[in-house]
Coordinates of C-alpha atoms in Angstrom, one line a residue:
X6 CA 107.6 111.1 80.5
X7 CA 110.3 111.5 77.5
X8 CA 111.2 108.4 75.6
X9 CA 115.4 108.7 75.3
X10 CA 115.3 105.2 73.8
X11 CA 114.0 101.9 74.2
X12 CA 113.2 101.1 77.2
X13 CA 114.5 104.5 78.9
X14 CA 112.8 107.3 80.0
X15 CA 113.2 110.7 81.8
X16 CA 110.3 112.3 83.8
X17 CA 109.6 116.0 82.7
X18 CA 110.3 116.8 87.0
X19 CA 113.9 116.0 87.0
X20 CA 114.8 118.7 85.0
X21 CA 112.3 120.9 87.2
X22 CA 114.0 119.7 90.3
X23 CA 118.0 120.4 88.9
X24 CA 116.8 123.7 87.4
X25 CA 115.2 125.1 91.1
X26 CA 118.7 123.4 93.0
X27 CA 120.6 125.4 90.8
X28 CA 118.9 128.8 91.8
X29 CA 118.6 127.6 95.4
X30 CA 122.6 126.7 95.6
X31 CA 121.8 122.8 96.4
X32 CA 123.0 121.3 93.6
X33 CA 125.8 119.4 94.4
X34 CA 123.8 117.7 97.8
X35 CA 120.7 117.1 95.1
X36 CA 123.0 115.6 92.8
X37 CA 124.6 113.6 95.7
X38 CA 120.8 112.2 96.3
X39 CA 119.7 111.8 92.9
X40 CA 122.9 109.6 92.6
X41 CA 122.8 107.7 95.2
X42 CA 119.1 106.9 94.8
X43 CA 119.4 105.4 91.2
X44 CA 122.3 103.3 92.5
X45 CA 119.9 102.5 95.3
X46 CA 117.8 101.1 91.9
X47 CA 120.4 99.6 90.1
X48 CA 121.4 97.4 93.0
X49 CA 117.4 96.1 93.0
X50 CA 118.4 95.8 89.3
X51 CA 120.9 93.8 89.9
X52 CA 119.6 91.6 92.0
X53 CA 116.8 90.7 89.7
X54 CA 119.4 90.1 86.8
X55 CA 121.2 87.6 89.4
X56 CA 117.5 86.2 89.9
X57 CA 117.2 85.7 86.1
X58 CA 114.0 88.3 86.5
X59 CA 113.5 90.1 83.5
X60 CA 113.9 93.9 83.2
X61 CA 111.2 95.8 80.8
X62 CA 112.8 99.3 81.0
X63 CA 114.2 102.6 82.9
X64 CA 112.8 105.3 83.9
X65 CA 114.4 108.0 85.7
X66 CA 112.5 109.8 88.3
X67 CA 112.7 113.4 90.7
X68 CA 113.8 110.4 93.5
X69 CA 115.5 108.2 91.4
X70 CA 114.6 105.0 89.2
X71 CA 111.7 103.1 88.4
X72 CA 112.4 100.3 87.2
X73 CA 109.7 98.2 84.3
X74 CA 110.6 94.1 86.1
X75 CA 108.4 91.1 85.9
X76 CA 106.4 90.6 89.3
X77 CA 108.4 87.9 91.6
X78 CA 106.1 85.5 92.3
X79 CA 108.4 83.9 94.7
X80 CA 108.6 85.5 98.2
X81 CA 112.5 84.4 99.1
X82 CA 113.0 86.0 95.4
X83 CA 111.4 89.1 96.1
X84 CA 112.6 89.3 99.6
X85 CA 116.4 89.2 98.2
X86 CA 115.4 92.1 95.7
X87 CA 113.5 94.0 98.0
X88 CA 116.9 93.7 100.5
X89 CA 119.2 94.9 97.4
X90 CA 118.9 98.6 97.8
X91 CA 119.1 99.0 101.7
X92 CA 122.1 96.2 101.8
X93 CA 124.0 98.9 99.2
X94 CA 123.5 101.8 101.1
X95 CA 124.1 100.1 104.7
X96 CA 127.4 99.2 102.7
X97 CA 127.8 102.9 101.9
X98 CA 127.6 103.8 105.3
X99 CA 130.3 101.4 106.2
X100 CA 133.2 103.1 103.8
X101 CA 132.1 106.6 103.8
X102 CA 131.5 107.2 107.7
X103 CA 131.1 110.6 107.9
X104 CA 129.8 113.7 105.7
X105 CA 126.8 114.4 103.4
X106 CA 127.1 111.2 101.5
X107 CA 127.0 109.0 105.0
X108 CA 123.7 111.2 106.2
X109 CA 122.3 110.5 102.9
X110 CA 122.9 106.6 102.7
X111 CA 121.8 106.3 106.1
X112 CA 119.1 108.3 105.8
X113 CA 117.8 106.0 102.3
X114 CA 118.5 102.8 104.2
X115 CA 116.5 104.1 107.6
X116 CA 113.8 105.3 105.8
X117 CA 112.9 102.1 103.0
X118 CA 113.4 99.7 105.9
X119 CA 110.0 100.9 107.2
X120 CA 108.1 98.1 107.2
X121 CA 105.1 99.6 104.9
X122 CA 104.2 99.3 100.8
X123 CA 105.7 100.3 98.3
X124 CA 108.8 100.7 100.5
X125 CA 111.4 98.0 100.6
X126 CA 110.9 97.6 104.3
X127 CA 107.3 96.7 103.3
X128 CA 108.2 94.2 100.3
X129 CA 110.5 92.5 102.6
X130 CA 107.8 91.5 105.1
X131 CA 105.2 91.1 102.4
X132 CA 107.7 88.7 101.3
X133 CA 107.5 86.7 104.4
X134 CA 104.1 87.1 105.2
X135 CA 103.5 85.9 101.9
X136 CA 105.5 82.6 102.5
X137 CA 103.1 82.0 105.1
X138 CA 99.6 82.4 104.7
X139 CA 99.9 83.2 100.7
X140 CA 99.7 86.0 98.8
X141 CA 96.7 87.5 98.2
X142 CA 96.0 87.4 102.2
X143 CA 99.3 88.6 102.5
X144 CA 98.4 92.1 100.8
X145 CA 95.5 92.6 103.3
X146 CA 97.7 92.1 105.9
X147 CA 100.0 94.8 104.6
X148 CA 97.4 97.0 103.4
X149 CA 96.5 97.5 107.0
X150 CA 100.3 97.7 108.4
X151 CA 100.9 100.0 105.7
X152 CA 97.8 101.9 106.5
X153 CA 98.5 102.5 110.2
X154 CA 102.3 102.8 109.8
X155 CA 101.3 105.8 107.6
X156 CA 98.8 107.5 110.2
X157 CA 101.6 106.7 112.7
X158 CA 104.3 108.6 110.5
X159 CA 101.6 111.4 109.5
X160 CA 100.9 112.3 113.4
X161 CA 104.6 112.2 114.3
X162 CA 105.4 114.7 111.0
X163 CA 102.4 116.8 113.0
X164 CA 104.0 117.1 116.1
X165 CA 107.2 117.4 114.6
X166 CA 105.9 120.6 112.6
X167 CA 104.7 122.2 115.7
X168 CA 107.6 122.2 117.8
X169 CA 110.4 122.5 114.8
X170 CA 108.4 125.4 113.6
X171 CA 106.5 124.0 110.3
X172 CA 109.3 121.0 109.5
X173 CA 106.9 119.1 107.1
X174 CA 109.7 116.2 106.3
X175 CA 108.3 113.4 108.6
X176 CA 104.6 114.7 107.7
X177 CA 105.4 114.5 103.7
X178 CA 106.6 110.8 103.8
X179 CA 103.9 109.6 106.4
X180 CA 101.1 111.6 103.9
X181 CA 102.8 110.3 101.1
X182 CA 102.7 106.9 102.3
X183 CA 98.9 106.7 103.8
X184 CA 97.9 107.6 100.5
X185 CA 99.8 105.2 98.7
X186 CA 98.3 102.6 101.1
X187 CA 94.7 103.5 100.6
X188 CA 95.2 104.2 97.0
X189 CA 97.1 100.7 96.3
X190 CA 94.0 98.8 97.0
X191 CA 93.1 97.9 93.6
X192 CA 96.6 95.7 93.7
X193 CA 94.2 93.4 96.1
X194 CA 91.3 92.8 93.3
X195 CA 94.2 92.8 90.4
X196 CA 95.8 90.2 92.2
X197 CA 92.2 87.9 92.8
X198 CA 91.5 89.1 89.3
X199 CA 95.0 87.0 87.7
X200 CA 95.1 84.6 90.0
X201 CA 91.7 83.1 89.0
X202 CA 92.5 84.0 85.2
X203 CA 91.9 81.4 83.1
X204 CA 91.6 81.5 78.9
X205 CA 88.3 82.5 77.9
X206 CA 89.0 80.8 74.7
X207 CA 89.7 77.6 75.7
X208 CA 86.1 76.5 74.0
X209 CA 86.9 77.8 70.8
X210 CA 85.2 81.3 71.3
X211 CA 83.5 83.8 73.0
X212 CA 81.7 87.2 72.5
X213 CA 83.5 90.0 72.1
X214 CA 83.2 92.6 74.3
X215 CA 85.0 95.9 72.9
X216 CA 86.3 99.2 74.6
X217 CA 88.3 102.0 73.5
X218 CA 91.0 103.3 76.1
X219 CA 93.6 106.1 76.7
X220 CA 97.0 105.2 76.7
X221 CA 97.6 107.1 80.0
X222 CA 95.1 104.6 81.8
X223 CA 96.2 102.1 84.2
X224 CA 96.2 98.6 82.6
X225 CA 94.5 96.8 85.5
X226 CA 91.6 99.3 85.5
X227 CA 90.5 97.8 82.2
X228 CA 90.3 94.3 83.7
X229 CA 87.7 95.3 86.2
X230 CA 84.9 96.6 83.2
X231 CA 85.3 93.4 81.7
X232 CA 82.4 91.0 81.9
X233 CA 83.1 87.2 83.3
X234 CA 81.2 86.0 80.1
X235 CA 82.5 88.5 77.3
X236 CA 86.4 88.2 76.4
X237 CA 87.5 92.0 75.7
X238 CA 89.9 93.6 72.7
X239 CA 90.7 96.8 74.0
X240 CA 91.8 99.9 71.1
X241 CA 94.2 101.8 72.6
X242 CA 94.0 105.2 71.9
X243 CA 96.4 107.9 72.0
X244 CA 96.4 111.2 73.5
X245 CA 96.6 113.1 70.0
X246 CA 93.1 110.8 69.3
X247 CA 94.6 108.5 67.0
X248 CA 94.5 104.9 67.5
X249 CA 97.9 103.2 68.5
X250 CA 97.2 99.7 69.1
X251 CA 94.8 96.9 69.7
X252 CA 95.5 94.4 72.7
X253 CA 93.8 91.1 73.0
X254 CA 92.5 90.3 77.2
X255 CA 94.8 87.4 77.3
X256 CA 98.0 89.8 76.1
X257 CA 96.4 92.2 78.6
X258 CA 96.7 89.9 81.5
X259 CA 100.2 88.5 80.5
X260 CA 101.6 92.1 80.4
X261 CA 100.1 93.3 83.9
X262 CA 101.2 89.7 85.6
X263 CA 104.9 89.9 84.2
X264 CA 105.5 93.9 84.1
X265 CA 103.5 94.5 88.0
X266 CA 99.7 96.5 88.5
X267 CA 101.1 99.9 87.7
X268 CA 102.0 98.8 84.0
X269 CA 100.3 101.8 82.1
X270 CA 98.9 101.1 78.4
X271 CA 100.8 102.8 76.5
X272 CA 103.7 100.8 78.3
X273 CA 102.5 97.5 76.8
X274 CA 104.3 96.5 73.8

């Protein structure tokens, strides 16, 4: 990832992906994508600025935007940001109607309405199952729609490849997407693990329990080596092996509750 400024960043890949368009003469129809799918983002963006939801940073990706927010923690909230980026390209389809631009809206707005994580199809019923039965139940529930909407996806891209004559599309996104579901897991015991937080310090004090960390490492992995009775300073350590920072658990916690489990801690400021 390259740091433009604060708060923006460009992953190494995009260039990557322009540079092989170029020699492949898809340019212009990448372009078209890559636009359309930040503007996809920005509309999310949007709608958490309307929200009063608080925006940590940019970063611009091979597929578009990732975008640093604080994690909604109310489910008709998160439902109307989830909704932002579909509802823009449903609108694109409207006033374009025809050509590579309406395939590629249409395309964006068919394929995050699936209803499985991290898509927006998947926040938006998370959202709703989440309004009823809670939260933390409510990412079991879609761990397991997720789960079997990617194996679903993943045999379709299977047959697909066999009769097409090796058209791995459908396959890549239903791979792409069972393995995000199995992988995202940890978001269950992060969730258990902030929801029960409480301060450690509230008696006065505690003993320390120290550990040294890369920057690359995922915040929430640290919370899970912690011990209930110990209350942790982590040393963050940088990948040239010099020490960039010291974070307190309770900062820890704040950061990974506001910025959402795939905060990173070098990202913590």
């Amino acid at each position: 990832m390259i740091k433009f400024a604060k708060g923006l960043y460009i992953h190494f890949s995009v260039f990557i992906l322009f540079a092989v368009s170029c020699f492949s003469g898809t340019f212009l129809i990448t372009a078209m994508a890559f636009i359309t799918a930040i503007c996809h983002e920005l509309s999310h963006l949007l709608a958490s600025l309307l929200l009063k939801e608080k925006c940590h940073g940019i970063a611009i990706m091979p597929y578009g935007c990732r975008l640093f927010v604080n994690t909604v923690k109310s489910p008709g909230k998160e439902f109307f940001i989830a909704s932002a980026g579909p509802v823009f390209n449903l609108i694109m389809v409207l006033f374009v109607k025809e050509g590579p631009l309406y395939e590629i809206n249409l395309a964006m707005a068919l394929i995050n309405l699936f209803p499985v994580m991290p898509l927006d199809g998947g926040r938006m019923v998370y959202s709703i199952i989440s309004h009823v039965v809670g939260g933390f139940k409510a990412l079991s529930v879609m761990r397991i729609i997720s789960v079997s909407g990617g194996v679903l996806l993943t045999l379709l891209g299977i047959f697909q490849a066999t009769v097409t004559g090796f058209n791995l599309s459908v396959f890549t996104a239903g791979a792409f997407l069972l393995f995000s579901a199995i992988t995202d897991s940890g978001k269950e015991k992060l969730f258990a693990c902030t929801l029960n937080y409480g301060d450690k310090l509230k008696g006065g004090c505690r003993k320390v329990f120290n550990i040294a960390a890369r920057e690359s490492l995922p915040a929430r992995s640290i919370l899970s080596s912690v011990p209930p009775t110990r209350y942790a300073v982590v040393t963050v350590i940088g990948d040239d092996g010099k020490v960039k920072s010291e974070i307190t658990e309770e900062h820890l916690t704040k950061e990974i509750i506001e910025k959402g489990a795939a905060l990173r801690l070098r990202e913590i400021t």
